[in-house]
Amino acid sequence: MPAPTKLRDLIKQIRACKTAADERDLVTKECASIRTLFRDEDNDFRCRNVAKVLYIHMLGYPAHFGQLECMKLIASSKFTDKRIGYLGAMMLLDERQDVHLLITNCLKNDLNHESVYVVGLALCTLGSICSHEMCRDLVFEVEKLLKTGNAYIKKKAALCATRMINKVPELIDSFVPVTRQLLTEKNHGVVLSGVVLITEMCRTSPDTVPHFKKQVGNLVKILKTLSMSGYSPDHDVSGVSDPFLQVKVLRLLRVLGHGDNETSDAMNDILAQVATNTETSKNVGNSILYEVVLTIMDINSESGLRVLAVNILGRFLLNTDKNIRYVALNTLLKTAHADHTAVQRHRSTVVDCLKDPDISIRRRAIELCFALINENNVKSLCKEILAFLADADTEFKGYIASNVILAAEKHAPDQKWHVDTVLEVLSMAGSHVQDELVPGLIQLFAGMTDLHVYIVQKLYHALNDDISPQPLVQVGVWCIGEYGDLLVSGRVEGEELPEVSESDALNVLQAILGSPHSSPVTLNYVVTSVMKLSTRFSQTLDRIQSLISQYGQSLEVELQQRSVEYSQLFNAFSHMRSGLLERMPLPEVKAAAGVVGPTEAAAVPVAEGGDALVSAPAPVPVQAPPQEASLLDLLGDTPVPAAPVASTQGGNELLDILGGLSVSGPGPVQSAQPVAPASGSGLMDLLAPAPVGGGIPSMTVFNKNGLAIEFAFAKVANNPNNIVDISMTARNSQPSPMTDFLFQVAVPKAFQLNIQSPSGNVIPPSNSGNVTQVIQVANPQRVNAHSHLKFPLINVTFHLSSMVLIS
């Protein structure tokens, strides 16, 4: 039989194929020829045929028929056959193959072979394809090889042990005693393998870290020797002695020194020495400095050492290599919280990175700029960021706009600068501003009572220049409708702004109504704003009525409904128009609370007789706890004790804001029924005929895994139906918005419920905004809550996206 084709000839033939079909035909014929030779038990050319099978496997063609032939080569006594056989085993076998079980015995024999090269082949193969069973069967052979005097075998055994520990962590105890001697070897390969093995042990089992902390002295000695040694031809890389070993040692020191002051102190000096002596002109030196920086920041290092690490990153920012600049920005962003002052020194260099042509560097630079903003530099940094926003890529504008608005809200030195910055963002970012920010900005401007004239005039002139950015238009239109009288009559000190007439204001709104850029939501804003102006303007009522009525036949259902209903306020209900369109009350700003995941049920029952947010036994007649404790009860569901007791100051805070009685201070109050709370009875008492003490504080009634819901209570004064206003505020601290939010409430038949429209159905992420809704509960029959209610007063249902959360 003629000799089979050589591997090099097969490669040439495959490369000469002009089409994929030609290549497939050639591979198919060659595979058929190889199978024939395998069946004929051709031992002379088995090694050559297996090599060709491996090449065909690398090209992506099936090569499973060569698995058993690899086993035959491994069992051969020739080193050349074993080499190809083990290579084939590493490429063709894995834990899912049954043939994988047959190789264990061959590996055990070769691990005890007299030739170090055969032992090396077996260790490489074991580290590559080891299974759980194989690791347990061969762990003692590997442990024995770690104790040999041959450096070649010892380093391969250490790397194989690393792989086995990664696969079966329970085997760590078998290798811990023999790792100590690896760090004292003179061969750098053995030391490097030992450091890798110890690092993997510490990562897999933190319980071993205290044991290896005793080796910090040896590691410091190794690092000092490498740092101070002269030229060594065997280990020199671009003028640096064995940078691979230095990097691995620094990573191990980072693991051992984390959270340990004593261990960190032992390595402070060597870290400073490496940081100052390492050559920075070559990339090899920069890699070591980068690891030094990470180690310094991760251990309990001295403050001076941290400043040195930040300064190294600052030098990286001046490097011409884009990769080094990117790494520096990324690391500074992670370490800004640890040493904010040191990072601030490189603020100007970070700002210069905003002009870098590489988009990845610009992205990291803008993120770092936002992390560096504080009360002292907010003006200068926001100015630089806004200059970048003017020419920024489209994908940056939404992110920059949201974060500038948040930074201005958090660090603004004064309200006027805050207003100017927000308006500049709205003008420059255009429609890239997130829609979820609009309600928050409206609430922000509404709360600045001293600047209403300035705000409405600035917004009017901004709309006069450009009516295409929808977020700017919506905020501006709302302010013009709400403060239109201030627009035409107010004056701002120190500002030379042209006078605005009623017709001028309506001209802008009419232009928005006719603009092709205006969305349906914006049109609804404008129609409502024009309607509000009917009570703020006196000379243009006919024009206002005409503008509203022209949308009575609009194809947009909501716009048509608004138009028809507003038109009725000019006709049959004209006497109600001024009262309905009064200026909005100042919004109550509440602190952001925790959050709730959209998959968890939200229960907000306000039950009788409870006095804690957590379930508690029935209260006993003792002195009332402080205000915090009296608020805890609103989610309790415990029975009320059947003994009349005196109410104290803590209880009066939560007494009946739906009842008609009030007193000026604390005092004994006897219930008409033989039940009474010991220290405030939650919202149940708000419905009972009892005295009213001080105001009711707001409370977080739901706070879990993503969503926080807060209730604020206010009693409507001088009303016969005993109405209580409950203001609901929902906030989202997750990084992504919660959509399709729907808040529903139910009360018993004895009470009346009025739910007003929410401010939106999307809760912005990261507490950047909220959704608000007002719920009015009336008790016209003065029902005694304790004697009539045996179930929660308020039941709530949430809808988030496609999931329903029911209390």
PDB file of N, CA and C in Angstrom, residues 427-499:
ATOM      1  N   SER A 427     -31.893  73.213  25.998  1.00  0.00           N
ATOM      2  CA  SER A 427     -31.722  73.812  24.668  1.00  0.00           C
ATOM      3  C   SER A 427     -30.685  73.056  23.844  1.00  0.00           C
ATOM      4  N   MET A 428     -29.590  72.624  24.485  1.00  0.00           N
ATOM      5  CA  MET A 428     -28.499  72.003  23.740  1.00  0.00           C
ATOM      6  C   MET A 428     -28.762  70.530  23.448  1.00  0.00           C
ATOM      7  N   ALA A 429     -29.352  69.826  24.426  1.00  0.00           N
ATOM      8  CA  ALA A 429     -29.590  68.389  24.231  1.00  0.00           C
ATOM      9  C   ALA A 429     -30.808  68.119  23.372  1.00  0.00           C
ATOM     10  N   GLY A 430     -31.710  69.085  23.285  1.00  0.00           N
ATOM     11  CA  GLY A 430     -32.881  68.918  22.430  1.00  0.00           C
ATOM     12  C   GLY A 430     -33.747  67.751  22.864  1.00  0.00           C
ATOM     13  N   SER A 431     -34.182  66.980  21.903  1.00  0.00           N
ATOM     14  CA  SER A 431     -35.079  65.863  22.182  1.00  0.00           C
ATOM     15  C   SER A 431     -34.360  64.659  22.776  1.00  0.00           C
ATOM     16  N   HIS A 432     -33.049  64.764  23.008  1.00  0.00           N
ATOM     17  CA  HIS A 432     -32.310  63.656  23.612  1.00  0.00           C
ATOM     18  C   HIS A 432     -32.512  63.612  25.127  1.00  0.00           C
ATOM     19  N   VAL A 433     -33.110  64.656  25.704  1.00  0.00           N
ATOM     20  CA  VAL A 433     -33.427  64.637  27.128  1.00  0.00           C
ATOM     21  C   VAL A 433     -34.526  63.599  27.362  1.00  0.00           C
ATOM     22  N   GLN A 434     -34.355  62.783  28.371  1.00  0.00           N
ATOM     23  CA  GLN A 434     -35.322  61.728  28.643  1.00  0.00           C
ATOM     24  C   GLN A 434     -36.670  62.327  29.034  1.00  0.00           C
ATOM     25  N   ASP A 435     -37.747  61.741  28.508  1.00  0.00           N
ATOM     26  CA  ASP A 435     -39.087  62.226  28.816  1.00  0.00           C
ATOM     27  C   ASP A 435     -39.392  62.124  30.298  1.00  0.00           C
ATOM     28  N   GLU A 436     -38.782  61.171  30.984  1.00  0.00           N
ATOM     29  CA  GLU A 436     -39.058  60.992  32.408  1.00  0.00           C
ATOM     30  C   GLU A 436     -38.567  62.166  33.247  1.00  0.00           C
ATOM     31  N   LEU A 437     -37.665  62.983  32.716  1.00  0.00           N
ATOM     32  CA  LEU A 437     -37.143  64.127  33.473  1.00  0.00           C
ATOM     33  C   LEU A 437     -38.086  65.318  33.458  1.00  0.00           C
ATOM     34  N   VAL A 438     -39.016  65.360  32.510  1.00  0.00           N
ATOM     35  CA  VAL A 438     -39.881  66.535  32.371  1.00  0.00           C
ATOM     36  C   VAL A 438     -40.704  66.787  33.628  1.00  0.00           C
ATOM     37  N   PRO A 439     -41.429  65.795  34.190  1.00  0.00           N
ATOM     38  CA  PRO A 439     -42.190  66.085  35.417  1.00  0.00           C
ATOM     39  C   PRO A 439     -41.310  66.567  36.564  1.00  0.00           C
ATOM     40  N   GLY A 440     -40.119  66.006  36.691  1.00  0.00           N
ATOM     41  CA  GLY A 440     -39.228  66.449  37.748  1.00  0.00           C
ATOM     42  C   GLY A 440     -38.778  67.892  37.572  1.00  0.00           C
ATOM     43  N   LEU A 441     -38.515  68.297  36.323  1.00  0.00           N
ATOM     44  CA  LEU A 441     -38.114  69.682  36.077  1.00  0.00           C
ATOM     45  C   LEU A 441     -39.271  70.633  36.340  1.00  0.00           C
ATOM     46  N   ILE A 442     -40.480  70.223  35.976  1.00  0.00           N
ATOM     47  CA  ILE A 442     -41.654  71.063  36.260  1.00  0.00           C
ATOM     48  C   ILE A 442     -41.810  71.242  37.769  1.00  0.00           C
ATOM     49  N   GLN A 443     -41.650  70.163  38.505  1.00  0.00           N
ATOM     50  CA  GLN A 443     -41.732  70.248  39.967  1.00  0.00           C
ATOM     51  C   GLN A 443     -40.619  71.128  40.520  1.00  0.00           C
ATOM     52  N   LEU A 444     -39.417  71.017  39.941  1.00  0.00           N
ATOM     53  CA  LEU A 444     -38.294  71.841  40.389  1.00  0.00           C
ATOM     54  C   LEU A 444     -38.587  73.326  40.203  1.00  0.00           C
ATOM     55  N   PHE A 445     -39.047  73.696  39.005  1.00  0.00           N
ATOM     56  CA  PHE A 445     -39.321  75.106  38.734  1.00  0.00           C
ATOM     57  C   PHE A 445     -40.496  75.614  39.559  1.00  0.00           C
ATOM     58  N   ALA A 446     -41.493  74.771  39.778  1.00  0.00           N
ATOM     59  CA  ALA A 446     -42.638  75.196  40.574  1.00  0.00           C
ATOM     60  C   ALA A 446     -42.244  75.502  42.010  1.00  0.00           C
ATOM     61  N   GLY A 447     -41.229  74.819  42.516  1.00  0.00           N
ATOM     62  CA  GLY A 447     -40.798  75.058  43.883  1.00  0.00           C
ATOM     63  C   GLY A 447     -39.943  76.289  44.073  1.00  0.00           C
ATOM     64  N   MET A 448     -39.443  76.892  42.985  1.00  0.00           N
ATOM     65  CA  MET A 448     -38.610  78.101  43.088  1.00  0.00           C
ATOM     66  C   MET A 448     -39.498  79.335  43.027  1.00  0.00           C
ATOM     67  N   THR A 449     -40.195  79.614  44.098  1.00  0.00           N
ATOM     68  CA  THR A 449     -41.206  80.680  44.091  1.00  0.00           C
ATOM     69  C   THR A 449     -40.610  82.060  43.818  1.00  0.00           C
ATOM     70  N   ASP A 450     -39.392  82.277  44.265  1.00  0.00           N
ATOM     71  CA  ASP A 450     -38.787  83.608  44.084  1.00  0.00           C
ATOM     72  C   ASP A 450     -38.319  83.847  42.656  1.00  0.00           C
ATOM     73  N   LEU A 451     -38.223  82.797  41.857  1.00  0.00           N
ATOM     74  CA  LEU A 451     -37.685  82.941  40.499  1.00  0.00           C
ATOM     75  C   LEU A 451     -38.715  82.642  39.421  1.00  0.00           C
ATOM     76  N   HIS A 452     -39.989  82.615  39.769  1.00  0.00           N
ATOM     77  CA  HIS A 452     -41.000  82.274  38.769  1.00  0.00           C
ATOM     78  C   HIS A 452     -40.991  83.252  37.597  1.00  0.00           C
ATOM     79  N   VAL A 453     -40.819  84.526  37.876  1.00  0.00           N
ATOM     80  CA  VAL A 453     -40.794  85.526  36.799  1.00  0.00           C
ATOM     81  C   VAL A 453     -39.596  85.279  35.893  1.00  0.00           C
ATOM     82  N   TYR A 454     -38.435  85.054  36.502  1.00  0.00           N
ATOM     83  CA  TYR A 454     -37.212  84.814  35.725  1.00  0.00           C
ATOM     84  C   TYR A 454     -37.342  83.534  34.905  1.00  0.00           C
ATOM     85  N   ILE A 455     -37.878  82.479  35.519  1.00  0.00           N
ATOM     86  CA  ILE A 455     -37.990  81.186  34.829  1.00  0.00           C
ATOM     87  C   ILE A 455     -38.921  81.285  33.634  1.00  0.00           C
ATOM     88  N   VAL A 456     -40.119  81.861  33.828  1.00  0.00           N
ATOM     89  CA  VAL A 456     -41.094  81.895  32.735  1.00  0.00           C
ATOM     90  C   VAL A 456     -40.624  82.785  31.598  1.00  0.00           C
ATOM     91  N   GLN A 457     -39.924  83.871  31.915  1.00  0.00           N
ATOM     92  CA  GLN A 457     -39.432  84.723  30.830  1.00  0.00           C
ATOM     93  C   GLN A 457     -38.278  84.052  30.077  1.00  0.00           C
ATOM     94  N   LYS A 458     -37.388  83.372  30.789  1.00  0.00           N
ATOM     95  CA  LYS A 458     -36.310  82.657  30.116  1.00  0.00           C
ATOM     96  C   LYS A 458     -36.858  81.548  29.216  1.00  0.00           C
ATOM     97  N   LEU A 459     -37.847  80.827  29.713  1.00  0.00           N
ATOM     98  CA  LEU A 459     -38.432  79.762  28.914  1.00  0.00           C
ATOM     99  C   LEU A 459     -39.175  80.318  27.701  1.00  0.00           C
ATOM    100  N   TYR A 460     -39.854  81.432  27.891  1.00  0.00           N
ATOM    101  CA  TYR A 460     -40.564  82.037  26.750  1.00  0.00           C
ATOM    102  C   TYR A 460     -39.590  82.410  25.640  1.00  0.00           C
ATOM    103  N   HIS A 461     -38.494  83.060  26.001  1.00  0.00           N
ATOM    104  CA  HIS A 461     -37.531  83.478  24.969  1.00  0.00           C
ATOM    105  C   HIS A 461     -36.825  82.257  24.361  1.00  0.00           C
ATOM    106  N   ALA A 462     -36.628  81.197  25.154  1.00  0.00           N
ATOM    107  CA  ALA A 462     -36.050  79.974  24.587  1.00  0.00           C
ATOM    108  C   ALA A 462     -36.995  79.347  23.563  1.00  0.00           C
ATOM    109  N   LEU A 463     -38.300  79.336  23.856  1.00  0.00           N
ATOM    110  CA  LEU A 463     -39.272  78.812  22.899  1.00  0.00           C
ATOM    111  C   LEU A 463     -39.423  79.720  21.694  1.00  0.00           C
ATOM    112  N   ASN A 464     -39.225  80.986  21.903  1.00  0.00           N
ATOM    113  CA  ASN A 464     -39.307  81.925  20.783  1.00  0.00           C
ATOM    114  C   ASN A 464     -38.190  81.673  19.778  1.00  0.00           C
ATOM    115  N   ASP A 465     -37.073  81.126  20.261  1.00  0.00           N
ATOM    116  CA  ASP A 465     -35.940  80.843  19.377  1.00  0.00           C
ATOM    117  C   ASP A 465     -36.046  79.471  18.717  1.00  0.00           C
ATOM    118  N   ASP A 466     -36.548  78.459  19.458  1.00  0.00           N
ATOM    119  CA  ASP A 466     -36.570  77.098  18.918  1.00  0.00           C
ATOM    120  C   ASP A 466     -37.684  76.312  19.603  1.00  0.00           C
ATOM    121  N   ILE A 467     -38.591  75.758  18.798  1.00  0.00           N
ATOM    122  CA  ILE A 467     -39.697  74.985  19.362  1.00  0.00           C
ATOM    123  C   ILE A 467     -39.613  73.508  18.961  1.00  0.00           C
ATOM    124  N   SER A 468     -38.441  73.073  18.541  1.00  0.00           N
ATOM    125  CA  SER A 468     -38.305  71.668  18.141  1.00  0.00           C
ATOM    126  C   SER A 468     -37.968  70.730  19.300  1.00  0.00           C
ATOM    127  N   PRO A 469     -37.155  71.119  20.306  1.00  0.00           N
ATOM    128  CA  PRO A 469     -36.866  70.178  21.404  1.00  0.00           C
ATOM    129  C   PRO A 469     -38.111  69.955  22.265  1.00  0.00           C
ATOM    130  N   GLN A 470     -38.647  68.756  22.231  1.00  0.00           N
ATOM    131  CA  GLN A 470     -39.910  68.492  22.923  1.00  0.00           C
ATOM    132  C   GLN A 470     -39.822  68.619  24.443  1.00  0.00           C
ATOM    133  N   PRO A 471     -38.790  68.121  25.121  1.00  0.00           N
ATOM    134  CA  PRO A 471     -38.734  68.326  26.574  1.00  0.00           C
ATOM    135  C   PRO A 471     -38.710  69.804  26.959  1.00  0.00           C
ATOM    136  N   LEU A 472     -37.947  70.623  26.223  1.00  0.00           N
ATOM    137  CA  LEU A 472     -37.925  72.057  26.492  1.00  0.00           C
ATOM    138  C   LEU A 472     -39.296  72.664  26.262  1.00  0.00           C
ATOM    139  N   VAL A 473     -39.961  72.263  25.193  1.00  0.00           N
ATOM    140  CA  VAL A 473     -41.279  72.810  24.880  1.00  0.00           C
ATOM    141  C   VAL A 473     -42.276  72.437  25.972  1.00  0.00           C
ATOM    142  N   GLN A 474     -42.257  71.192  26.434  1.00  0.00           N
ATOM    143  CA  GLN A 474     -43.227  70.767  27.442  1.00  0.00           C
ATOM    144  C   GLN A 474     -43.031  71.514  28.757  1.00  0.00           C
ATOM    145  N   VAL A 475     -41.770  71.663  29.179  1.00  0.00           N
ATOM    146  CA  VAL A 475     -41.515  72.408  30.418  1.00  0.00           C
ATOM    147  C   VAL A 475     -41.893  73.879  30.243  1.00  0.00           C
ATOM    148  N   GLY A 476     -41.501  74.466  29.105  1.00  0.00           N
ATOM    149  CA  GLY A 476     -41.807  75.867  28.868  1.00  0.00           C
ATOM    150  C   GLY A 476     -43.289  76.131  28.766  1.00  0.00           C
ATOM    151  N   VAL A 477     -44.012  75.264  28.075  1.00  0.00           N
ATOM    152  CA  VAL A 477     -45.454  75.453  27.913  1.00  0.00           C
ATOM    153  C   VAL A 477     -46.154  75.359  29.263  1.00  0.00           C
ATOM    154  N   TRP A 478     -45.751  74.399  30.086  1.00  0.00           N
ATOM    155  CA  TRP A 478     -46.375  74.288  31.406  1.00  0.00           C
ATOM    156  C   TRP A 478     -46.148  75.553  32.228  1.00  0.00           C
ATOM    157  N   CYS A 479     -44.939  76.074  32.218  1.00  0.00           N
ATOM    158  CA  CYS A 479     -44.631  77.283  32.996  1.00  0.00           C
ATOM    159  C   CYS A 479     -45.370  78.503  32.457  1.00  0.00           C
ATOM    160  N   ILE A 480     -45.489  78.613  31.130  1.00  0.00           N
ATOM    161  CA  ILE A 480     -46.225  79.751  30.559  1.00  0.00           C
ATOM    162  C   ILE A 480     -47.691  79.684  30.967  1.00  0.00           C
ATOM    163  N   GLY A 481     -48.277  78.486  30.928  1.00  0.00           N
ATOM    164  CA  GLY A 481     -49.666  78.360  31.343  1.00  0.00           C
ATOM    165  C   GLY A 481     -49.860  78.629  32.814  1.00  0.00           C
ATOM    166  N   GLU A 482     -48.914  78.196  33.628  1.00  0.00           N
ATOM    167  CA  GLU A 482     -49.054  78.353  35.072  1.00  0.00           C
ATOM    168  C   GLU A 482     -48.740  79.769  35.536  1.00  0.00           C
ATOM    169  N   TYR A 483     -47.763  80.410  34.901  1.00  0.00           N
ATOM    170  CA  TYR A 483     -47.309  81.733  35.347  1.00  0.00           C
ATOM    171  C   TYR A 483     -47.400  82.755  34.223  1.00  0.00           C
ATOM    172  N   GLY A 484     -48.436  82.625  33.374  1.00  0.00           N
ATOM    173  CA  GLY A 484     -48.589  83.553  32.256  1.00  0.00           C
ATOM    174  C   GLY A 484     -48.768  84.987  32.696  1.00  0.00           C
ATOM    175  N   ASP A 485     -49.450  85.220  33.814  1.00  0.00           N
ATOM    176  CA  ASP A 485     -49.624  86.591  34.296  1.00  0.00           C
ATOM    177  C   ASP A 485     -48.295  87.215  34.674  1.00  0.00           C
ATOM    178  N   LEU A 486     -47.372  86.391  35.234  1.00  0.00           N
ATOM    179  CA  LEU A 486     -46.043  86.913  35.574  1.00  0.00           C
ATOM    180  C   LEU A 486     -45.221  87.188  34.322  1.00  0.00           C
ATOM    181  N   LEU A 487     -45.495  86.445  33.263  1.00  0.00           N
ATOM    182  CA  LEU A 487     -44.758  86.642  32.013  1.00  0.00           C
ATOM    183  C   LEU A 487     -45.036  88.019  31.412  1.00  0.00           C
ATOM    184  N   VAL A 488     -46.281  88.459  31.453  1.00  0.00           N
ATOM    185  CA  VAL A 488     -46.647  89.725  30.801  1.00  0.00           C
ATOM    186  C   VAL A 488     -46.528  90.914  31.732  1.00  0.00           C
ATOM    187  N   SER A 489     -46.487  90.656  33.048  1.00  0.00           N
ATOM    188  CA  SER A 489     -46.466  91.794  33.969  1.00  0.00           C
ATOM    189  C   SER A 489     -45.224  91.849  34.837  1.00  0.00           C
ATOM    190  N   GLY A 490     -44.530  90.711  34.999  1.00  0.00           N
ATOM    191  CA  GLY A 490     -43.391  90.677  35.895  1.00  0.00           C
ATOM    192  C   GLY A 490     -42.127  91.262  35.283  1.00  0.00           C
ATOM    193  N   ARG A 491     -41.223  91.709  36.146  1.00  0.00           N
ATOM    194  CA  ARG A 491     -39.940  92.249  35.726  1.00  0.00           C
ATOM    195  C   ARG A 491     -38.849  91.606  36.573  1.00  0.00           C
ATOM    196  N   VAL A 492     -37.714  91.346  35.930  1.00  0.00           N
ATOM    197  CA  VAL A 492     -36.586  90.732  36.615  1.00  0.00           C
ATOM    198  C   VAL A 492     -35.500  91.774  36.809  1.00  0.00           C
ATOM    199  N   GLU A 493     -35.071  91.923  38.055  1.00  0.00           N
ATOM    200  CA  GLU A 493     -34.031  92.909  38.345  1.00  0.00           C
ATOM    201  C   GLU A 493     -32.705  92.480  37.725  1.00  0.00           C
ATOM    202  N   GLY A 494     -32.056  93.439  37.060  1.00  0.00           N
ATOM    203  CA  GLY A 494     -30.758  93.179  36.464  1.00  0.00           C
ATOM    204  C   GLY A 494     -30.810  92.478  35.130  1.00  0.00           C
ATOM    205  N   GLU A 495     -31.987  92.207  34.605  1.00  0.00           N
ATOM    206  CA  GLU A 495     -32.131  91.529  33.319  1.00  0.00           C
ATOM    207  C   GLU A 495     -32.825  92.454  32.333  1.00  0.00           C
ATOM    208  N   GLU A 496     -32.212  92.663  31.196  1.00  0.00           N
ATOM    209  CA  GLU A 496     -32.792  93.486  30.136  1.00  0.00           C
ATOM    210  C   GLU A 496     -33.503  92.583  29.142  1.00  0.00           C
ATOM    211  N   LEU A 497     -34.729  92.239  29.455  1.00  0.00           N
ATOM    212  CA  LEU A 497     -35.523  91.372  28.590  1.00  0.00           C
ATOM    213  C   LEU A 497     -36.668  92.164  27.985  1.00  0.00           C
ATOM    214  N   PRO A 498     -36.968  91.969  26.691  1.00  0.00           N
ATOM    215  CA  PRO A 498     -38.066  92.717  26.054  1.00  0.00           C
ATOM    216  C   PRO A 498     -39.403  92.362  26.688  1.00  0.00           C
ATOM    217  N   GLU A 499     -40.319  93.319  26.659  1.00  0.00           N
ATOM    218  CA  GLU A 499     -41.637  93.082  27.218  1.00  0.00           C
ATOM    219  C   GLU A 499     -42.404  92.076  26.376  1.00  0.00           C
TER     220      GLU A 499
END
